[in-house]
Amino acid sequence: MKKTSVILLLFLTLSIFAEIKIGVLLPLTGGISAFGDWTKKGIELAYKQKGTVLGEKITLVYADTRSEKTEAANAMARLIDKEKVVAVIGEIASSNSMAAAEIAEARKVPQVAVTSTNPLVTQGKKFVSRVCFIDPLQGTALAEFAAKNLKAKKVTIFVDIEQDYSVGLTNYFVERFEKKYKGQVLKVQYKSGDQEFSAQISQALAFGSDVIMMTGYYNEIALAAQQARAMGYKGYIIAGDGADAPELIKIGGQAVEGLYFTTHYVPEAATSKLAKDFVDAFKKEFDTLPAMNAALGYDAYMLVVDAINRAKSKDPVKINTAIRATKGFQGVSGSITIDANGNAIKDVIIVKVDKGQFRFETRIEPKDLQ
């Protein structure tokens, strides 16, 4: 009897302290910290709703990349080597995810990027996946929208030469716009953190641009839009999903009115019960509507937990196999299927800034971009 009691007490003690650690790699400080903050909110809501798996408590371990490539790699190493996480959610920016991916791949621990759209993030990798569409789809969709909906003939593209995301998105847009629609493109360069864009805007004006396309992130997009309008530019401004943060409007104000951008999610397009419930829960928790990163952060967490459950194991290799086998996972951002390369097959949503709000404009399906 005494021996049985000791064994039972030991079992209960182990159960109390049993945990499954999931790493979260985000830019919580630095140039794109708003993206990190929104993603964290989405993950925290998901964790609140589903905080256990395989009968054990989930522990989230956060690591701040400071919006930098080097720190992203260092933080990934700490999460895996020191914290012993079984999977990692993140990062946001493609360049940062790519730096971290080298560590995840070498350690054989699954990494699920949130909004990293550059194809190179998963290319040749077996342990890196994502819950977002990729730039070939996004860039092609932007080209289709610019040519068909905006009737654009001349586009000036602002390229952030420090961001793989920006360079890749630019290339895919140009390939579609020039080859299919015989449009003309002028590329002008800038760097992350730049605040002065008058030289590039002057070139865009001289080129006779119908459209200015920004392929970087919300800070520079907002500032460039302000300066373009101040210098007399009257045409359209479009962007990729790097524009999708409420800070775009906070910084850009009236200058970003009418701006179009591609994105993965907008609350207005929520049609399923799951998506509507997420909007309601998020608003109740944070007293605001969810931004795109919040929705994808939520989906990334839920997908990883679902994979752990399907794997019936805490073994990172088995969890990764389950992630790569994901088919028709119902997320708040839509149905997610992970293909053989770790990429999510999803629709592209076009949003317009209208009266200080992000409004759903149209949806473009992958089959429409063949």
Short mmCIF file of C-alpha atoms in Angstrom, two decimals:
data_model
loop_
_atom_site.label_atom_id
_atom_site.label_comp_id
_atom_site.label_asym_id
_atom_site.label_seq_id
_atom_site.Cartn_x
_atom_site.Cartn_y
_atom_site.Cartn_z
CA MET A 1 0.00 0.00 0.00
CA LYS A 2 2.81 2.35 0.91
CA LYS A 3 4.64 1.58 -2.34
CA THR A 4 1.46 2.20 -4.36
CA SER A 5 0.97 5.57 -2.65
CA VAL A 6 4.54 6.62 -3.47
CA ILE A 7 4.11 5.64 -7.13
CA LEU A 8 0.78 7.51 -7.30
CA LEU A 9 2.31 10.59 -5.67
CA LEU A 10 5.24 10.47 -8.11
CA PHE A 11 2.83 10.17 -11.06
CA LEU A 12 0.76 13.12 -9.84
CA THR A 13 3.90 15.20 -9.28
CA LEU A 14 5.17 14.48 -12.80
CA SER A 15 1.75 15.29 -14.24
CA ILE A 16 1.68 18.66 -12.47
CA PHE A 17 5.09 19.62 -13.82
CA ALA A 18 4.67 18.07 -17.29
CA GLU A 19 4.78 20.64 -20.05
CA ILE A 20 5.24 21.01 -23.77
CA LYS A 21 7.28 24.03 -24.76
CA ILE A 22 6.52 25.90 -27.98
CA GLY A 23 8.89 28.68 -29.00
CA VAL A 24 7.63 31.99 -30.39
CA LEU A 25 10.13 33.97 -32.44
CA LEU A 26 8.91 37.55 -33.00
CA PRO A 27 10.15 41.12 -33.62
CA LEU A 28 8.89 42.56 -30.34
CA THR A 29 11.20 45.57 -30.64
CA GLY A 30 12.77 47.34 -33.62
CA GLY A 31 11.47 48.52 -36.97
CA ILE A 32 8.62 46.03 -37.46
CA SER A 33 7.65 45.55 -33.81
CA ALA A 34 4.00 46.38 -34.56
CA PHE A 35 3.81 43.16 -36.59
CA GLY A 36 5.29 41.27 -33.66
CA ASP A 37 2.85 42.79 -31.19
CA TRP A 38 -0.19 41.92 -33.31
CA THR A 39 1.07 38.38 -33.85
CA LYS A 40 1.64 37.93 -30.13
CA LYS A 41 -1.92 39.03 -29.43
CA GLY A 42 -3.27 36.39 -31.83
CA ILE A 43 -1.08 33.68 -30.30
CA GLU A 44 -2.05 34.66 -26.76
CA LEU A 45 -5.75 34.42 -27.61
CA ALA A 46 -5.24 30.99 -29.17
CA TYR A 47 -3.24 29.88 -26.12
CA LYS A 48 -6.01 31.08 -23.82
CA GLN A 49 -8.51 28.97 -25.76
CA LYS A 50 -6.31 25.90 -26.09
CA GLY A 51 -3.54 25.75 -23.49
CA THR A 52 -3.00 21.99 -23.32
CA VAL A 53 -2.20 19.17 -25.71
CA LEU A 54 -1.65 15.44 -25.18
CA GLY A 55 -2.91 16.00 -21.65
CA GLU A 56 -0.01 18.33 -20.83
CA LYS A 57 0.24 22.07 -20.25
CA ILE A 58 1.65 24.14 -23.11
CA THR A 59 4.29 26.70 -22.18
CA LEU A 60 5.00 29.49 -24.65
CA VAL A 61 8.60 30.71 -24.69
CA TYR A 62 9.00 34.08 -26.40
CA ALA A 63 12.21 35.30 -28.02
CA ASP A 64 12.62 38.84 -29.37
CA THR A 65 14.49 39.08 -32.69
CA ARG A 66 14.68 42.89 -32.40
CA SER A 67 13.65 42.96 -36.09
CA GLU A 68 17.17 41.80 -37.05
CA LYS A 69 18.49 38.81 -39.01
CA THR A 70 21.42 38.03 -36.71
CA GLU A 71 19.31 38.14 -33.58
CA ALA A 72 16.68 35.96 -35.25
CA ALA A 73 19.28 33.22 -35.71
CA ASN A 74 20.64 33.65 -32.18
CA ALA A 75 17.17 33.61 -30.66
CA MET A 76 16.23 30.45 -32.57
CA ALA A 77 19.35 28.73 -31.22
CA ARG A 78 18.44 29.73 -27.65
CA LEU A 79 14.88 28.45 -28.02
CA ILE A 80 16.05 25.06 -29.28
CA ASP A 81 19.28 24.48 -27.34
CA LYS A 82 18.45 26.11 -24.01
CA GLU A 83 14.65 26.05 -23.76
CA LYS A 84 14.23 22.67 -25.51
CA VAL A 85 11.12 23.72 -27.44
CA VAL A 86 9.44 21.08 -29.63
CA ALA A 87 8.42 23.61 -32.33
CA VAL A 88 8.82 27.29 -33.12
CA ILE A 89 6.27 29.79 -34.44
CA GLY A 90 7.82 32.71 -36.35
CA GLU A 91 9.30 34.87 -37.61
CA ILE A 92 7.46 37.62 -39.47
CA ALA A 93 9.90 39.10 -41.99
CA SER A 94 11.23 36.74 -44.65
CA SER A 95 14.86 37.73 -44.09
CA ASN A 96 14.59 37.02 -40.37
CA SER A 97 12.77 33.73 -40.92
CA MET A 98 15.45 32.64 -43.38
CA ALA A 99 18.22 33.38 -40.89
CA ALA A 100 16.43 31.42 -38.18
CA ALA A 101 15.54 28.59 -40.57
CA GLU A 102 19.17 27.54 -40.91
CA ILE A 103 19.21 26.76 -37.19
CA ALA A 104 15.84 25.01 -37.17
CA GLU A 105 16.82 22.88 -40.14
CA ALA A 106 20.15 21.86 -38.62
CA ARG A 107 18.53 20.97 -35.26
CA LYS A 108 15.55 19.18 -36.92
CA VAL A 109 12.96 21.25 -35.06
CA PRO A 110 9.86 22.44 -36.97
CA GLN A 111 9.54 26.16 -37.66
CA VAL A 112 6.20 27.61 -38.79
CA ALA A 113 6.63 31.12 -40.23
CA VAL A 114 3.68 33.46 -39.85
CA THR A 115 3.81 36.03 -42.67
CA SER A 116 7.16 35.32 -44.34
CA THR A 117 6.23 35.16 -48.02
CA ASN A 118 9.57 34.90 -49.83
CA PRO A 119 9.87 31.46 -51.55
CA LEU A 120 13.43 31.04 -50.21
CA VAL A 121 12.12 30.73 -46.65
CA THR A 122 11.09 27.11 -47.25
CA GLN A 123 13.07 26.29 -50.40
CA GLY A 124 15.13 23.15 -49.88
CA LYS A 125 14.02 22.94 -46.24
CA LYS A 126 12.37 19.93 -44.61
CA PHE A 127 11.60 21.50 -41.22
CA VAL A 128 10.34 24.94 -42.25
CA SER A 129 6.72 25.61 -43.17
CA ARG A 130 4.36 28.61 -43.15
CA VAL A 131 0.70 29.56 -42.82
CA CYS A 132 0.78 32.37 -45.42
CA PHE A 133 0.78 32.43 -49.21
CA ILE A 134 4.07 33.12 -51.02
CA ASP A 135 5.35 36.03 -53.08
CA PRO A 136 5.00 34.44 -56.53
CA LEU A 137 1.25 34.31 -55.85
CA GLN A 138 1.12 37.71 -54.14
CA GLY A 139 3.22 39.50 -56.76
CA THR A 140 1.25 37.96 -59.61
CA ALA A 141 -2.05 38.95 -57.94
CA LEU A 142 -0.84 42.54 -57.56
CA ALA A 143 0.13 42.67 -61.23
CA GLU A 144 -3.28 41.33 -62.24
CA PHE A 145 -5.04 43.86 -60.03
CA ALA A 146 -2.93 46.78 -61.25
CA ALA A 147 -3.43 45.93 -64.91
CA LYS A 148 -7.07 44.81 -64.86
CA ASN A 149 -8.65 46.88 -62.11
CA LEU A 150 -6.50 50.01 -62.13
CA LYS A 151 -5.71 49.96 -65.89
CA ALA A 152 -2.06 50.69 -65.09
CA LYS A 153 0.46 51.10 -67.91
CA LYS A 154 3.44 52.55 -66.03
CA VAL A 155 4.41 51.46 -62.52
CA THR A 156 7.25 52.74 -60.36
CA ILE A 157 8.28 50.20 -57.73
CA PHE A 158 10.01 51.24 -54.52
CA VAL A 159 12.34 48.36 -53.62
CA ASP A 160 13.80 47.93 -50.13
CA ILE A 161 17.15 46.43 -51.06
CA GLU A 162 17.73 45.22 -47.48
CA GLN A 163 14.65 42.99 -47.44
CA ASP A 164 14.45 39.70 -49.36
CA TYR A 165 10.68 40.04 -49.18
CA SER A 166 10.71 43.36 -51.04
CA VAL A 167 13.13 42.22 -53.74
CA GLY A 168 11.23 38.98 -54.35
CA LEU A 169 7.79 40.60 -54.45
CA THR A 170 9.09 43.15 -56.94
CA ASN A 171 10.48 40.50 -59.26
CA TYR A 172 7.25 38.48 -59.38
CA PHE A 173 5.16 41.58 -60.05
CA VAL A 174 7.45 42.67 -62.87
CA GLU A 175 7.47 39.24 -64.49
CA ARG A 176 3.67 39.18 -64.76
CA PHE A 177 3.13 42.87 -65.52
CA GLU A 178 5.72 43.14 -68.29
CA LYS A 179 5.22 39.76 -69.95
CA LYS A 180 1.44 39.41 -69.87
CA TYR A 181 0.36 43.06 -69.99
CA LYS A 182 3.36 44.67 -71.71
CA GLY A 183 3.45 47.30 -68.99
CA GLN A 184 6.45 49.52 -68.21
CA VAL A 185 8.24 49.40 -64.87
CA LEU A 186 10.72 51.74 -63.21
CA LYS A 187 12.52 50.44 -60.10
CA VAL A 188 13.83 52.85 -57.46
CA GLN A 189 15.71 51.74 -54.35
CA TYR A 190 15.64 52.57 -50.66
CA LYS A 191 16.67 50.93 -47.38
CA SER A 192 14.76 49.94 -44.24
CA GLY A 193 14.61 52.89 -41.87
CA ASP A 194 14.84 55.56 -44.59
CA GLN A 195 12.63 58.60 -43.99
CA GLU A 196 13.32 60.71 -47.08
CA PHE A 197 11.93 59.62 -50.45
CA SER A 198 11.83 62.82 -52.51
CA ALA A 199 14.47 61.62 -55.01
CA GLN A 200 12.59 58.41 -55.74
CA ILE A 201 9.26 60.24 -55.97
CA SER A 202 10.74 62.73 -58.43
CA GLN A 203 11.78 59.82 -60.64
CA ALA A 204 8.29 58.33 -60.39
CA LEU A 205 6.71 61.65 -61.42
CA ALA A 206 9.11 62.07 -64.33
CA PHE A 207 8.31 58.52 -65.46
CA GLY A 208 4.62 59.38 -65.67
CA SER A 209 3.58 56.65 -63.24
CA ASP A 210 -0.04 55.49 -63.14
CA VAL A 211 0.83 53.51 -60.02
CA ILE A 212 3.47 53.67 -57.31
CA MET A 213 4.04 50.27 -55.75
CA MET A 214 5.70 49.92 -52.34
CA THR A 215 7.11 46.45 -51.66
CA GLY A 216 8.43 47.01 -48.14
CA TYR A 217 6.86 47.56 -44.73
CA TYR A 218 4.29 49.92 -43.20
CA ASN A 219 6.66 52.57 -41.78
CA GLU A 220 8.33 53.44 -45.06
CA ILE A 221 5.12 52.95 -47.07
CA ALA A 222 3.30 55.53 -44.93
CA LEU A 223 6.14 58.06 -45.07
CA ALA A 224 6.62 57.67 -48.83
CA ALA A 225 2.86 58.07 -49.39
CA GLN A 226 2.85 61.31 -47.39
CA GLN A 227 5.76 62.72 -49.36
CA ALA A 228 4.36 61.57 -52.72
CA ARG A 229 1.05 63.34 -52.12
CA ALA A 230 2.86 66.44 -50.88
CA MET A 231 4.89 66.50 -54.12
CA GLY A 232 1.73 66.35 -56.24
CA TYR A 233 1.42 62.67 -57.11
CA LYS A 234 -2.24 61.96 -57.96
CA GLY A 235 -2.08 58.31 -59.05
CA TYR A 236 -2.70 55.03 -57.27
CA ILE A 237 -0.48 53.63 -54.53
CA ILE A 238 -0.40 49.85 -54.02
CA ALA A 239 1.58 47.55 -51.74
CA GLY A 240 2.08 44.00 -50.57
CA ASP A 241 1.09 42.55 -47.21
CA GLY A 242 3.90 44.51 -45.56
CA ALA A 243 1.41 47.39 -45.46
CA ASP A 244 -1.04 45.46 -43.32
CA ALA A 245 -0.79 47.03 -39.89
CA PRO A 246 -3.03 49.71 -38.32
CA GLU A 247 0.15 51.75 -37.90
CA LEU A 248 0.02 52.39 -41.66
CA ILE A 249 -2.98 54.67 -41.09
CA LYS A 250 -1.67 56.09 -37.81
CA ILE A 251 1.53 57.22 -39.56
CA GLY A 252 0.25 57.94 -43.07
CA GLY A 253 -3.10 59.54 -42.26
CA GLN A 254 -4.91 61.05 -45.24
CA ALA A 255 -1.99 60.23 -47.55
CA VAL A 256 -2.76 56.51 -47.47
CA GLU A 257 -6.46 56.95 -48.25
CA GLY A 258 -7.25 54.91 -51.36
CA LEU A 259 -4.13 52.74 -51.02
CA TYR A 260 -4.62 49.11 -52.08
CA PHE A 261 -2.63 46.18 -50.71
CA THR A 262 -2.61 42.41 -50.76
CA THR A 263 -3.17 40.56 -47.53
CA HIS A 264 -4.02 37.21 -45.99
CA TYR A 265 -6.92 38.32 -43.84
CA VAL A 266 -9.36 41.14 -43.13
CA PRO A 267 -12.11 40.94 -40.48
CA GLU A 268 -14.69 42.22 -42.97
CA ALA A 269 -14.19 39.09 -45.10
CA ALA A 270 -14.78 36.70 -42.19
CA THR A 271 -17.59 34.39 -43.33
CA SER A 272 -17.23 31.13 -41.39
CA LYS A 273 -18.46 30.73 -37.82
CA LEU A 274 -14.88 30.09 -36.72
CA ALA A 275 -13.70 33.35 -38.29
CA LYS A 276 -16.59 35.35 -36.85
CA ASP A 277 -16.08 33.88 -33.39
CA PHE A 278 -12.39 34.82 -33.59
CA VAL A 279 -13.25 38.44 -34.41
CA ASP A 280 -15.68 38.60 -31.47
CA ALA A 281 -13.23 36.96 -29.05
CA PHE A 282 -10.34 39.17 -30.15
CA LYS A 283 -12.40 42.34 -29.81
CA LYS A 284 -13.54 41.29 -26.35
CA GLU A 285 -9.97 40.47 -25.27
CA PHE A 286 -8.15 43.48 -26.76
CA ASP A 287 -10.92 46.01 -27.44
CA THR A 288 -10.00 46.26 -31.12
CA LEU A 289 -10.47 44.36 -34.35
CA PRO A 290 -7.71 41.86 -35.23
CA ALA A 291 -5.06 42.82 -37.77
CA MET A 292 -3.75 40.35 -40.34
CA ASN A 293 -0.79 39.27 -38.20
CA ALA A 294 -3.07 38.52 -35.28
CA ALA A 295 -5.16 36.15 -37.40
CA LEU A 296 -2.13 34.35 -38.83
CA GLY A 297 -0.46 34.15 -35.43
CA TYR A 298 -3.63 32.54 -34.10
CA ASP A 299 -3.71 30.09 -37.01
CA ALA A 300 -0.02 29.24 -36.69
CA TYR A 301 -0.44 28.35 -33.01
CA MET A 302 -3.58 26.31 -33.58
CA LEU A 303 -1.99 24.47 -36.51
CA VAL A 304 1.09 23.55 -34.46
CA VAL A 305 -1.05 22.31 -31.56
CA ASP A 306 -3.19 20.33 -34.00
CA ALA A 307 -0.03 18.77 -35.47
CA ILE A 308 1.26 17.79 -32.01
CA ASN A 309 -2.09 16.18 -31.32
CA ARG A 310 -2.06 14.29 -34.63
CA ALA A 311 1.56 13.23 -34.09
CA LYS A 312 0.64 11.93 -30.60
CA SER A 313 4.19 12.79 -29.66
CA LYS A 314 6.51 15.50 -28.32
CA ASP A 315 9.19 14.40 -30.77
CA PRO A 316 9.97 17.42 -33.03
CA VAL A 317 10.57 15.16 -36.05
CA LYS A 318 7.17 13.51 -35.70
CA ILE A 319 5.52 16.90 -35.12
CA ASN A 320 7.15 18.22 -38.28
CA THR A 321 5.84 15.26 -40.28
CA ALA A 322 2.34 16.07 -39.03
CA ILE A 323 2.72 19.76 -39.94
CA ARG A 324 3.78 18.87 -43.48
CA ALA A 325 0.78 16.51 -43.74
CA THR A 326 -1.72 19.29 -42.93
CA LYS A 327 -4.65 19.26 -45.35
CA GLY A 328 -7.71 21.49 -45.21
CA PHE A 329 -6.96 22.87 -41.74
CA GLN A 330 -9.73 25.32 -40.92
CA GLY A 331 -8.12 28.53 -39.71
CA VAL A 332 -9.60 31.94 -39.06
CA SER A 333 -7.76 33.19 -42.14
CA GLY A 334 -9.28 30.43 -44.27
CA SER A 335 -8.55 26.83 -45.18
CA ILE A 336 -4.85 25.94 -44.99
CA THR A 337 -3.19 23.09 -46.85
CA ILE A 338 0.59 22.70 -46.51
CA ASP A 339 2.16 21.49 -49.75
CA ALA A 340 5.23 19.30 -50.20
CA ASN A 341 7.50 22.36 -49.93
CA GLY A 342 5.99 23.60 -46.67
CA ASN A 343 3.99 26.39 -48.33
CA ALA A 344 0.35 27.22 -47.58
CA ILE A 345 -2.08 27.15 -50.48
CA LYS A 346 -4.48 30.08 -49.89
CA ASP A 347 -6.42 32.90 -51.54
CA VAL A 348 -5.03 36.44 -51.88
CA ILE A 349 -7.22 39.24 -50.51
CA ILE A 350 -7.08 42.82 -51.80
CA VAL A 351 -7.86 45.54 -49.25
CA LYS A 352 -8.44 49.28 -49.72
CA VAL A 353 -7.84 52.00 -47.14
CA ASP A 354 -11.17 53.80 -46.99
CA LYS A 355 -12.03 56.53 -44.47
CA GLY A 356 -9.33 55.36 -42.11
CA GLN A 357 -10.38 51.70 -42.25
CA PHE A 358 -9.16 48.59 -44.05
CA ARG A 359 -12.01 47.55 -46.35
CA PHE A 360 -12.32 44.30 -48.29
CA GLU A 361 -12.01 44.98 -52.04
CA THR A 362 -11.76 41.59 -53.75
CA ARG A 363 -10.44 38.06 -53.44
CA ILE A 364 -8.10 36.37 -55.94
CA GLU A 365 -7.88 32.58 -55.98
CA PRO A 366 -4.68 30.70 -56.97
CA LYS A 367 -6.51 29.09 -59.90
CA ASP A 368 -7.16 32.56 -61.36
CA LEU A 369 -3.42 33.24 -61.63
CA GLN A 370 -2.40 30.28 -63.77
#
